[in-house]
CSV table of C-alpha atoms in Angstrom, one decimal:
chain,number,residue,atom,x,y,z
X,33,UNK,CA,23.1,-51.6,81.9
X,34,UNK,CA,25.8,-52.6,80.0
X,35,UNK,CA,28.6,-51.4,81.9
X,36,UNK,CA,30.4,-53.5,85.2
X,37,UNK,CA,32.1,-50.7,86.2
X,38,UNK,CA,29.7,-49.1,88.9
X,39,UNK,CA,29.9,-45.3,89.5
X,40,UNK,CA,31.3,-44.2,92.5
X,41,UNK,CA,32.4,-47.5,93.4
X,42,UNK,CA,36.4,-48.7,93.4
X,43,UNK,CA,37.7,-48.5,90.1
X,44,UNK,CA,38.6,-52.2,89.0
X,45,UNK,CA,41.0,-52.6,85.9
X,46,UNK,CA,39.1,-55.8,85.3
X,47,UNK,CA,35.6,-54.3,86.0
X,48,UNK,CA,36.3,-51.3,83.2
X,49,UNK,CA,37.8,-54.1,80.8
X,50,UNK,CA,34.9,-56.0,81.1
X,51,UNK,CA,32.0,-52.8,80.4
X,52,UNK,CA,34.5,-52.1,76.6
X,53,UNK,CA,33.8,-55.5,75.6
X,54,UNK,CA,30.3,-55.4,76.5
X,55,UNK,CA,29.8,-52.0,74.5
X,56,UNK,CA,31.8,-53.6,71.6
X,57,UNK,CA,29.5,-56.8,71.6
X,58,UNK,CA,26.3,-54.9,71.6
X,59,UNK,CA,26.9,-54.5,67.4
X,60,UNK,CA,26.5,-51.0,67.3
X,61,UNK,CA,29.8,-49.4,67.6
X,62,UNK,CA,32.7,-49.9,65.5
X,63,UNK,CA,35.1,-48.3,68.1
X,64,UNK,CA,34.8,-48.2,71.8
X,65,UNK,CA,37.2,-46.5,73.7
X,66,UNK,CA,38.1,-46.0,77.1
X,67,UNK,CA,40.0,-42.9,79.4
X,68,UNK,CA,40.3,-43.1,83.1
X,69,UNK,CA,41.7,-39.6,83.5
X,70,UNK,CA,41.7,-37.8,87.2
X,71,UNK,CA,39.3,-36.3,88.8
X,72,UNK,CA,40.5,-32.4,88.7
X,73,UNK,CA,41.4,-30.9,92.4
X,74,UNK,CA,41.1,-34.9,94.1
X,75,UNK,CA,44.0,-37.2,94.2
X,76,UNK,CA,42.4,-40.4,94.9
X,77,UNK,CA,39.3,-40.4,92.3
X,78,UNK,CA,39.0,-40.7,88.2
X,79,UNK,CA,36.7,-40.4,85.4
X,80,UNK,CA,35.5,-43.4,83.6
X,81,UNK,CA,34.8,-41.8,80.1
X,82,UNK,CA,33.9,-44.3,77.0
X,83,UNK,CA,34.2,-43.0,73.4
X,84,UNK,CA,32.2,-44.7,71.0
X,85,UNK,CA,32.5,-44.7,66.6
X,86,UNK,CA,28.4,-46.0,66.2
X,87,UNK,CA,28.2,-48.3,62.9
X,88,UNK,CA,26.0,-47.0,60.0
X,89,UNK,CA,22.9,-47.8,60.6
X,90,UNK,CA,19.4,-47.3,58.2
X,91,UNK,CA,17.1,-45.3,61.1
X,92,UNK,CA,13.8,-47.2,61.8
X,93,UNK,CA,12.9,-48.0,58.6
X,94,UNK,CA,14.7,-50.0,56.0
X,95,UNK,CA,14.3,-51.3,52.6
X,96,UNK,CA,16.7,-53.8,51.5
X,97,UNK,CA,18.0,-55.4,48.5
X,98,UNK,CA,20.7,-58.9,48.4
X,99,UNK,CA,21.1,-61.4,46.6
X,100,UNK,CA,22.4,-65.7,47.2
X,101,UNK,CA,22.5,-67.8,44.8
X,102,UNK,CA,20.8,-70.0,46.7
X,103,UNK,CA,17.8,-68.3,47.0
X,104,UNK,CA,18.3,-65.2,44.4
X,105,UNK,CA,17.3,-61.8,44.7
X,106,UNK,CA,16.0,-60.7,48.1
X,107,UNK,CA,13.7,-57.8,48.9
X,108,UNK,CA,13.1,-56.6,52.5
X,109,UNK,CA,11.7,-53.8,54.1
X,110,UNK,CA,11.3,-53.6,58.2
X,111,UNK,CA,10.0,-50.4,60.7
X,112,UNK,CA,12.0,-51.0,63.7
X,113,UNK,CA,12.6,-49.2,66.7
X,114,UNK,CA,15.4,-50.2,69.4
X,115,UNK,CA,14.2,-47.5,72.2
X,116,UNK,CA,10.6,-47.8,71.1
X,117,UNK,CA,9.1,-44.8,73.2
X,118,UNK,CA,12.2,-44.4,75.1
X,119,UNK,CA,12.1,-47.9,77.2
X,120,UNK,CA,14.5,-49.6,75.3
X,121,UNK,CA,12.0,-52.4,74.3
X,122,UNK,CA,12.7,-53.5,70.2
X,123,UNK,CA,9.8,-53.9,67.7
X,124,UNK,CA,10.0,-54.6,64.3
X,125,UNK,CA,7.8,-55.7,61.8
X,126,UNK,CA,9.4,-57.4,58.6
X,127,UNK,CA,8.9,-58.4,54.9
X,128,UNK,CA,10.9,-60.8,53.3
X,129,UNK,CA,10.8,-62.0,49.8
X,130,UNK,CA,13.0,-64.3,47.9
X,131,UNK,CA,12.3,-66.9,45.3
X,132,UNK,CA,12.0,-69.6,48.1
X,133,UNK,CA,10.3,-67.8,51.1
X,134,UNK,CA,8.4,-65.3,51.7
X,135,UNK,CA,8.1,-64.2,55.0
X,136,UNK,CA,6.2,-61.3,56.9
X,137,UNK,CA,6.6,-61.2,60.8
X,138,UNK,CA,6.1,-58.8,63.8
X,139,UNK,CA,8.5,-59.4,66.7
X,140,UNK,CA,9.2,-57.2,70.0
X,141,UNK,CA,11.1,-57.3,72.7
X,142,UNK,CA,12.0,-56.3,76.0
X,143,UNK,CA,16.0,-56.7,76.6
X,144,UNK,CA,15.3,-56.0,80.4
X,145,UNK,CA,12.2,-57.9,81.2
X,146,UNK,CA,13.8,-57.8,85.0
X,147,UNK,CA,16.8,-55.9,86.7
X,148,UNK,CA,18.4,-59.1,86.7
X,149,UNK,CA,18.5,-58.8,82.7
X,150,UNK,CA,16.1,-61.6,82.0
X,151,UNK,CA,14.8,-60.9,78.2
X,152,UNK,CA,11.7,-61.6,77.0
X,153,UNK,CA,10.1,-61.3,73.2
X,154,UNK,CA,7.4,-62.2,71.1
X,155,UNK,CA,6.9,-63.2,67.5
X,156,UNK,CA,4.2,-64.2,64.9
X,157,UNK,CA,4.7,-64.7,61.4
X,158,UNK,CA,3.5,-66.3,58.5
X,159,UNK,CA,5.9,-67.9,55.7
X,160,UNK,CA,5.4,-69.7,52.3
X,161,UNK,CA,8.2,-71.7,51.4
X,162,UNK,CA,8.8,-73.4,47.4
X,163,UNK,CA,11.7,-76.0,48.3
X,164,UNK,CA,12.1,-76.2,44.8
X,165,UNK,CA,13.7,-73.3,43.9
X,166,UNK,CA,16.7,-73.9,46.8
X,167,UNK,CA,18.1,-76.6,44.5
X,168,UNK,CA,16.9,-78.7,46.6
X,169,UNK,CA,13.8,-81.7,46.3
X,170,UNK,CA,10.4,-80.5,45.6
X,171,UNK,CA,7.5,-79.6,47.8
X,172,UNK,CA,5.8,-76.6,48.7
X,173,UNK,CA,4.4,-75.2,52.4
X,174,UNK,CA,2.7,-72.5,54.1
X,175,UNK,CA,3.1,-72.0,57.7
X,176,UNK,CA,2.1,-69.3,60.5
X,177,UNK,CA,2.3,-69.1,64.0
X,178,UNK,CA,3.8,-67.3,66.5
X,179,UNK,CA,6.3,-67.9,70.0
X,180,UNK,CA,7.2,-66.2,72.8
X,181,UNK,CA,11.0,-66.5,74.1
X,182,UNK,CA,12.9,-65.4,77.6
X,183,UNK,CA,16.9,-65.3,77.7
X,184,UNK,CA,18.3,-65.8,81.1
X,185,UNK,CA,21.6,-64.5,82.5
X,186,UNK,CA,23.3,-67.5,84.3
X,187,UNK,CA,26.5,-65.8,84.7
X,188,UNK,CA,28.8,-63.2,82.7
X,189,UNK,CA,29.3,-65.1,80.1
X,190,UNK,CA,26.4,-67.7,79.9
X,191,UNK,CA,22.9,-67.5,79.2
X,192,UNK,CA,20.0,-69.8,78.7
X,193,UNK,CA,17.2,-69.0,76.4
X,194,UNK,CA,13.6,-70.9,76.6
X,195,UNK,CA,10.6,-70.3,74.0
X,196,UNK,CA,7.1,-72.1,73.5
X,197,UNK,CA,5.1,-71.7,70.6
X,198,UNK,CA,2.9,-72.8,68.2
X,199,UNK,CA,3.2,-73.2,64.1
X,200,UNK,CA,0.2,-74.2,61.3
X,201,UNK,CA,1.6,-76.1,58.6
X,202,UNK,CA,0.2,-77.0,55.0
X,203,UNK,CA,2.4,-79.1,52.8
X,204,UNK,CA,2.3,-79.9,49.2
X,205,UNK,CA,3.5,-81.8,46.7
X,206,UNK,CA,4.1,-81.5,43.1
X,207,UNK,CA,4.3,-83.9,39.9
X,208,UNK,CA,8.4,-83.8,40.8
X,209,UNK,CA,8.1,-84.4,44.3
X,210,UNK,CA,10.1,-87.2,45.5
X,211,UNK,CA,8.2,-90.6,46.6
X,212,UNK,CA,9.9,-90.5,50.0
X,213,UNK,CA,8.1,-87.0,50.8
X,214,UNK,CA,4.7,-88.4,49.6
X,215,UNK,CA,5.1,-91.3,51.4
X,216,UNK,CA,5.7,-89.8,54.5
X,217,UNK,CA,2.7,-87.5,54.1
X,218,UNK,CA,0.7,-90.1,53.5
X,219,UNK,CA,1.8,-92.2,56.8
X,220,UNK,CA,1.4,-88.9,58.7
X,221,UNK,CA,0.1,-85.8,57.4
X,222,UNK,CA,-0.2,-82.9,55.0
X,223,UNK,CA,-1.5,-80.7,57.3
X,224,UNK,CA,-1.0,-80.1,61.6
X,225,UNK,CA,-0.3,-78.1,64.2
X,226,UNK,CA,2.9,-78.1,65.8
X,227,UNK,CA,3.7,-77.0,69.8
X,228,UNK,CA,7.0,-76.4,70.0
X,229,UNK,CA,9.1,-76.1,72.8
X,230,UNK,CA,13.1,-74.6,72.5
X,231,UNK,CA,15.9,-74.6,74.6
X,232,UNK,CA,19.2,-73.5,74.5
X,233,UNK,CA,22.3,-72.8,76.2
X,234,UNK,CA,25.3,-70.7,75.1
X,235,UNK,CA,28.4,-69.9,76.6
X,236,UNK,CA,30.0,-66.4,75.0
X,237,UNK,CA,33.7,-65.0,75.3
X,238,UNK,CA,34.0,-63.0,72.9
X,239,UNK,CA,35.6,-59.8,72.7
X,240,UNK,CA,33.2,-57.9,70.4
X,241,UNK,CA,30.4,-58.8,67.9
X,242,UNK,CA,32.0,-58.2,64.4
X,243,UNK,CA,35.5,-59.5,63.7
X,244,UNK,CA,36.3,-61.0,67.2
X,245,UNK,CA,39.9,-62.3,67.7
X,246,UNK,CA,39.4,-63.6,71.2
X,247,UNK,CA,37.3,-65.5,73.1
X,248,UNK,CA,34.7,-68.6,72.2
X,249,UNK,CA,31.2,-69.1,71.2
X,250,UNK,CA,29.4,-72.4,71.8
X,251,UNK,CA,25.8,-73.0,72.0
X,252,UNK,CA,23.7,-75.9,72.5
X,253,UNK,CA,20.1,-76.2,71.4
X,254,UNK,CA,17.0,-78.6,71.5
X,255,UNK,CA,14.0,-77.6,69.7
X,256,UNK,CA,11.0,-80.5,69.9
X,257,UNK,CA,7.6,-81.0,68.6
X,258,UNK,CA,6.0,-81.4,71.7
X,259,UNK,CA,3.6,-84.5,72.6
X,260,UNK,CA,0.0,-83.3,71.4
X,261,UNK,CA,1.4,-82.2,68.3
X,262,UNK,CA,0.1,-83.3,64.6
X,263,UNK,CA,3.9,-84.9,64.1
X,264,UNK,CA,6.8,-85.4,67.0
X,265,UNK,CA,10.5,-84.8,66.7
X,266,UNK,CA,12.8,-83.0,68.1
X,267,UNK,CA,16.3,-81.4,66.7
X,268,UNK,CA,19.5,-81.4,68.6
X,269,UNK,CA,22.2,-79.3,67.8
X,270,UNK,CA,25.8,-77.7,68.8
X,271,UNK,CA,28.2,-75.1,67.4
X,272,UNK,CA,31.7,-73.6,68.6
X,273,UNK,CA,33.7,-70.8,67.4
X,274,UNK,CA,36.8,-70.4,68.9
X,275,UNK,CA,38.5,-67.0,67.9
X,276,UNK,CA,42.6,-66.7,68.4
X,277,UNK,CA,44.9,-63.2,67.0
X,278,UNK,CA,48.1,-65.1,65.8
X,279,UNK,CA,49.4,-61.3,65.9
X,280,UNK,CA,48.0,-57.8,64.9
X,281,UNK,CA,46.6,-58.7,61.8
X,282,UNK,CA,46.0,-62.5,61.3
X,283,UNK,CA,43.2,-64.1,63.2
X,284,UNK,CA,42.4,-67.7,63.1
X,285,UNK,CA,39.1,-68.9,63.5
X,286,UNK,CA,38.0,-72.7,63.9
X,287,UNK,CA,34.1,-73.5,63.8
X,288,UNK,CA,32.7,-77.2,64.5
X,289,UNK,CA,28.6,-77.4,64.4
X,290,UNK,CA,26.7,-80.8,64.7
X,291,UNK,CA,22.9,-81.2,64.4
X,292,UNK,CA,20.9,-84.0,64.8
X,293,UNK,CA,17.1,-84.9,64.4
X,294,UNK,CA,14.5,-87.9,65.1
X,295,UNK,CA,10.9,-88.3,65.3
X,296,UNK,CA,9.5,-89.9,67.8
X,297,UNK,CA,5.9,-91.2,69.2
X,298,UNK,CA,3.2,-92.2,66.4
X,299,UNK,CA,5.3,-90.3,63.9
X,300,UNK,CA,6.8,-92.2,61.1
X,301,UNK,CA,10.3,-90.9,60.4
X,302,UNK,CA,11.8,-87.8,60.7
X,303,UNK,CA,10.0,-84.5,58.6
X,304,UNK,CA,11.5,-84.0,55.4
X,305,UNK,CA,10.7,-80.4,55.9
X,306,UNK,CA,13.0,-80.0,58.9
X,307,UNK,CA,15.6,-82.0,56.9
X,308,UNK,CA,19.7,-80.1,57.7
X,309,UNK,CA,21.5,-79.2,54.5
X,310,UNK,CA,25.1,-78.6,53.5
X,311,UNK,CA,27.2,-77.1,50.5
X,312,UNK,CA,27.5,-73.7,50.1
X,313,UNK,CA,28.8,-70.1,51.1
X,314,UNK,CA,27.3,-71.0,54.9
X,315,UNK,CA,28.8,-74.5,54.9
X,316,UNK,CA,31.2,-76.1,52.5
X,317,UNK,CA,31.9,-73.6,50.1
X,318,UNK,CA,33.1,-74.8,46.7
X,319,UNK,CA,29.8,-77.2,46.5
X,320,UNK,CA,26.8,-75.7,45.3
X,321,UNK,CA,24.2,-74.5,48.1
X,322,UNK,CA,22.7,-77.2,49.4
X,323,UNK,CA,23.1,-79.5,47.3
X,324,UNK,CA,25.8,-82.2,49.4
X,325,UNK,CA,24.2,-85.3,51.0
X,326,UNK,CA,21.4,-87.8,49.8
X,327,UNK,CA,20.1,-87.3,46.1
X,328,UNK,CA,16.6,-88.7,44.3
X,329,UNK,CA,16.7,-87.5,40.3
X,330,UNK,CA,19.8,-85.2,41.0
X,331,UNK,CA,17.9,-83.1,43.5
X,332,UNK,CA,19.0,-83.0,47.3
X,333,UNK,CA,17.1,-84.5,50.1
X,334,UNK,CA,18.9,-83.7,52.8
X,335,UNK,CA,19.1,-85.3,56.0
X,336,UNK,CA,18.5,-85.6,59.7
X,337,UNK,CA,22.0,-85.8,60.6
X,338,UNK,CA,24.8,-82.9,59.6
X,339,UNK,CA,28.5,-82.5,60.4
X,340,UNK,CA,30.3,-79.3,59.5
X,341,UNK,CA,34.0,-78.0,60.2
X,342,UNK,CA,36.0,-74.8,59.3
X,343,UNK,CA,39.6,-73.4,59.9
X,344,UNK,CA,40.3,-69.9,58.3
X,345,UNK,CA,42.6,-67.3,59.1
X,346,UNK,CA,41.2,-63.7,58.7
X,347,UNK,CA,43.3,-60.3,58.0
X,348,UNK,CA,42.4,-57.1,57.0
X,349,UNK,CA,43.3,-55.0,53.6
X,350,UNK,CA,46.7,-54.0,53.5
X,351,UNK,CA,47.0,-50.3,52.8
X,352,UNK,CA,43.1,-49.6,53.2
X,353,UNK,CA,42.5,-46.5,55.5
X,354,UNK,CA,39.3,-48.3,57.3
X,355,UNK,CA,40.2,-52.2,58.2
X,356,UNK,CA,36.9,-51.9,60.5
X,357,UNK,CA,34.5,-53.4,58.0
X,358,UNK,CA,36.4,-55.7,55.7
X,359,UNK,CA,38.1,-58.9,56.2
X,360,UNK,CA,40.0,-61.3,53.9
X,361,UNK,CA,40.3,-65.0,54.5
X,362,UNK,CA,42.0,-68.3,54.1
X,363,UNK,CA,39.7,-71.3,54.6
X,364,UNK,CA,39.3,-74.9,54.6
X,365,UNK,CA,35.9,-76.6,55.3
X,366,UNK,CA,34.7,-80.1,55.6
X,367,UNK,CA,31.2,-81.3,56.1
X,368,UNK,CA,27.9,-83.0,54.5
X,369,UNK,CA,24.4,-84.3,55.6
X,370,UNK,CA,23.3,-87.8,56.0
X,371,UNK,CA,20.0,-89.5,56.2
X,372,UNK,CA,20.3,-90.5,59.8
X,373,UNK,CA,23.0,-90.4,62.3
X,374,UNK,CA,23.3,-94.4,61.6
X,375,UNK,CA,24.3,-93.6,57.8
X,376,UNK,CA,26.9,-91.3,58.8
X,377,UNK,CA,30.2,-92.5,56.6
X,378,UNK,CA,33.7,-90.5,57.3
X,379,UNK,CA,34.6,-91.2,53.7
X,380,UNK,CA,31.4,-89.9,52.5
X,381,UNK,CA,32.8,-86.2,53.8
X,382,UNK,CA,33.4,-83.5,51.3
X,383,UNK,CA,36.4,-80.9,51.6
X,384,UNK,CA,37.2,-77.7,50.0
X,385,UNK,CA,39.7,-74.7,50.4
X,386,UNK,CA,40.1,-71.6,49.0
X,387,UNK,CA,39.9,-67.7,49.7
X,388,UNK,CA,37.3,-65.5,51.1
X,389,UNK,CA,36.2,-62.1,51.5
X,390,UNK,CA,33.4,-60.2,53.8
X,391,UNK,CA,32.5,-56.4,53.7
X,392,UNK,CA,30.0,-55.1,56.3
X,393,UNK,CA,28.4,-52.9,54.0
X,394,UNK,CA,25.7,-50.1,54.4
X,395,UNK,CA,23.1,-52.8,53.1
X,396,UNK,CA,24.6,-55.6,55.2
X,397,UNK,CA,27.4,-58.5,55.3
X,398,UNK,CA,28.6,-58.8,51.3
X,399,UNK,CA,30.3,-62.5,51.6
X,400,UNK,CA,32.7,-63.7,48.5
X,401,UNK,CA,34.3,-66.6,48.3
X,402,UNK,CA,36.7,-68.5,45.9
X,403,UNK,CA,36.7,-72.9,46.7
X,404,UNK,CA,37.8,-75.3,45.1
X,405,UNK,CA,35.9,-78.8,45.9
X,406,UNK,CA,38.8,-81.0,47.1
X,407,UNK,CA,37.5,-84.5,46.9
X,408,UNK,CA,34.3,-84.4,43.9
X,409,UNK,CA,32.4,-87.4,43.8
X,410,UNK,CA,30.6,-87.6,40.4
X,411,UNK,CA,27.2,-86.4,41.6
X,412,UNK,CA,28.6,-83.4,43.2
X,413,UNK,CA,27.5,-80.0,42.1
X,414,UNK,CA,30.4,-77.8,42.7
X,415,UNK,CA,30.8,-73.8,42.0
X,416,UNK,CA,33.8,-72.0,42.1
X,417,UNK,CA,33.0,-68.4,42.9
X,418,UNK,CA,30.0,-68.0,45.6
X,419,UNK,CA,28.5,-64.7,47.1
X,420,UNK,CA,25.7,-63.5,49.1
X,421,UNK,CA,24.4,-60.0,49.8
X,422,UNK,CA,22.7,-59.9,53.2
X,423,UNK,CA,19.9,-57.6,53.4
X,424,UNK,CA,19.5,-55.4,56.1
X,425,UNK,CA,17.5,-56.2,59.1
């Protein structure tokens, strides 16, 4: 399904070029490699043979252990199946737990809903979030609900995904919760049902999943709380990657993302709880995890408006024997949240630099990084040395 080359049609360089990229994007293969030799006893036909390396993977069921200093340790376990029964449908059921969420959901999936390659999934989960304990302002919540989701093919490289759903939230507040949160709860309310609608288009040229070094990923989303709904708003957002090999072994990599949020209707002001943050090892590292932007008591609020940029230059070990799974860096980042696009303030941007480091381990993607906070503003929280150990999915 994956491969453009058709058998028994005219070979096409570009056509066979195109199927390795494919394979390589799919995640599962470190390696994918690609002979055309003839066809013994013809001299105007050839094999099409691809040799794959598959990653290390944990079967169908995984337990897994990380750790963020955002949100501190983090327990998993998930019973997946890719090819459940042989159709190549994916279901999973998951249970996360972390000292700010935990989260248990049940998700499938059918890759090739239509020959056309027209996706389409379903989820339901329930989630209890303490705010609190992400250094950021507190409140608490519990939410469930569930959505389901098509992705459709426009063209080689660009697809457009839809969803519906529908999420049941409870907030509450605490003695330290910040006035602006109980306000708003009290204009609006502590407790509602959300119908959401999502949309998204993304454009994708790169050359495999892991460690790219061609090619560009942007994406363009809206996500709204649809009239009928206990509160109205909707989220705007867009992120690039652009992905360019300065020679065998550097790579430079330049990321923008912008996202942006308002309420609108009867709603009064944008929901704290679907506030963007920024600072950390996903944003501007060198800054505590998020805790850049808008401040009550030394605890962040965040924002409905957030502006994040990256350079870095990537390049393997030198003298390791596997260079598949492990990546050093070079990287400067600029960024931070504001309470409304209309407070946005170019000085108010915070920069940082320093080196990185990314392992695809067994239990997933182990992320150092060394930053130093280039422009600290004397309520800045800043941290030199940041890491995060993804658990596996």
């Amino acid at each position: 399904r994956e491969l453009r080359q058709l058998e028994g049609g005219w070979i096409s360089t570009e056509q066979v070029k195109r199927s390795r990229v494919r394979l390589q994007r799919l995640g599962y293969f470190e390696e994918v490699n690609v002979e055309t030799p003839a066809v013994p006893g013809t001299d105007d036909q050839v094999d099409v043979n691809f040799n794959v390396k598959e990653r290390s993977t944990f079967g169908s069921f995984v337990f897994g252990v990380g750790f963020s200093q955002s949100q501190g340790l983090l327990l998993n376990s998930s019973v997946s199946e890719d090819n459940f029964l042989g159709t190549g449908k994916r279901v999973s059921a998951t249970i996360n737990n972390s000292r700010v969420n935990t989260i248990y959901s049940f998700s499938y999936t059918n890759p090739y809903y239509t020959q056309d390659g027209v996706s389409r999934g379903f989820r339901l989960f329930w989630r209890t979030t303490d705010a609190g304990r992400a250094n950021v302002a507190d409140f608490t919540s519990d939410a469930y609900g569930g959505n389901v989701n098509y992705g459709i093919p426009l063209s080689e490289y660009d697809t457009l995904r839809a969803s519906v759903g529908l999420e049941h939230t409870k907030l509450k507040t605490l003695s330290t919760t910040p006035q602006a949160y109980v306000n708003y709860i009290n204009d609006n309310k502590d407790e509602f049902d959300v119908y959401q609608l999502g949309l998204s288009w993304s454009h994708d040229t790169r050359n495999r999943a892991f460690f790219p070094d061609a090619g560009i990923l942007q994406r363009l989303s809206l996500d709204a709380a649809v009239p009928g709904s206990g509160v109205t708003y909707y989220k705007l957002a867009s992120r690039t990657s652009w992905y360019q090999a300065l020679n065998k072994y550097f790579t430079l990599v330049a990321e923008g993302d912008v996202a942006y949020g308002e309420a609108y209707g009867d709603t009064s002001g944008f929901p704290f709880f679907e506030n963007y943050y920024a600072g950390g090892i996903s944003s501007v590292r060198g800054y505590r995890a998020n805790s850049l932007g808008p401040k009550e008591n030394g605890r962040a609020l965040g924002g409905a408006f957030r502006t994040l940029a990256s350079a870095e230059v990537f390049f393997p070990p030198p003298f390791a024997a596997d260079t598949n799974s492990f990546r050093f860096g070079i990287f400067f980042d600029i960024g931070n949240v504001f309470a409304s696009v209309d407070d946005f303030d170019g000085s108010e941007l915070r920069y940082s630099t320093g080196v990185s480091a990314l392992w695809l381990s067994p239990l997933g993607p182990l992320t150092f990084s060394f930053g130093k906070a280039l422009n600290k503003q004397a309520q800045d929280d800043t941290e030199i040395f940041q890491f995060s150990l993804g658990a596996a999915f």
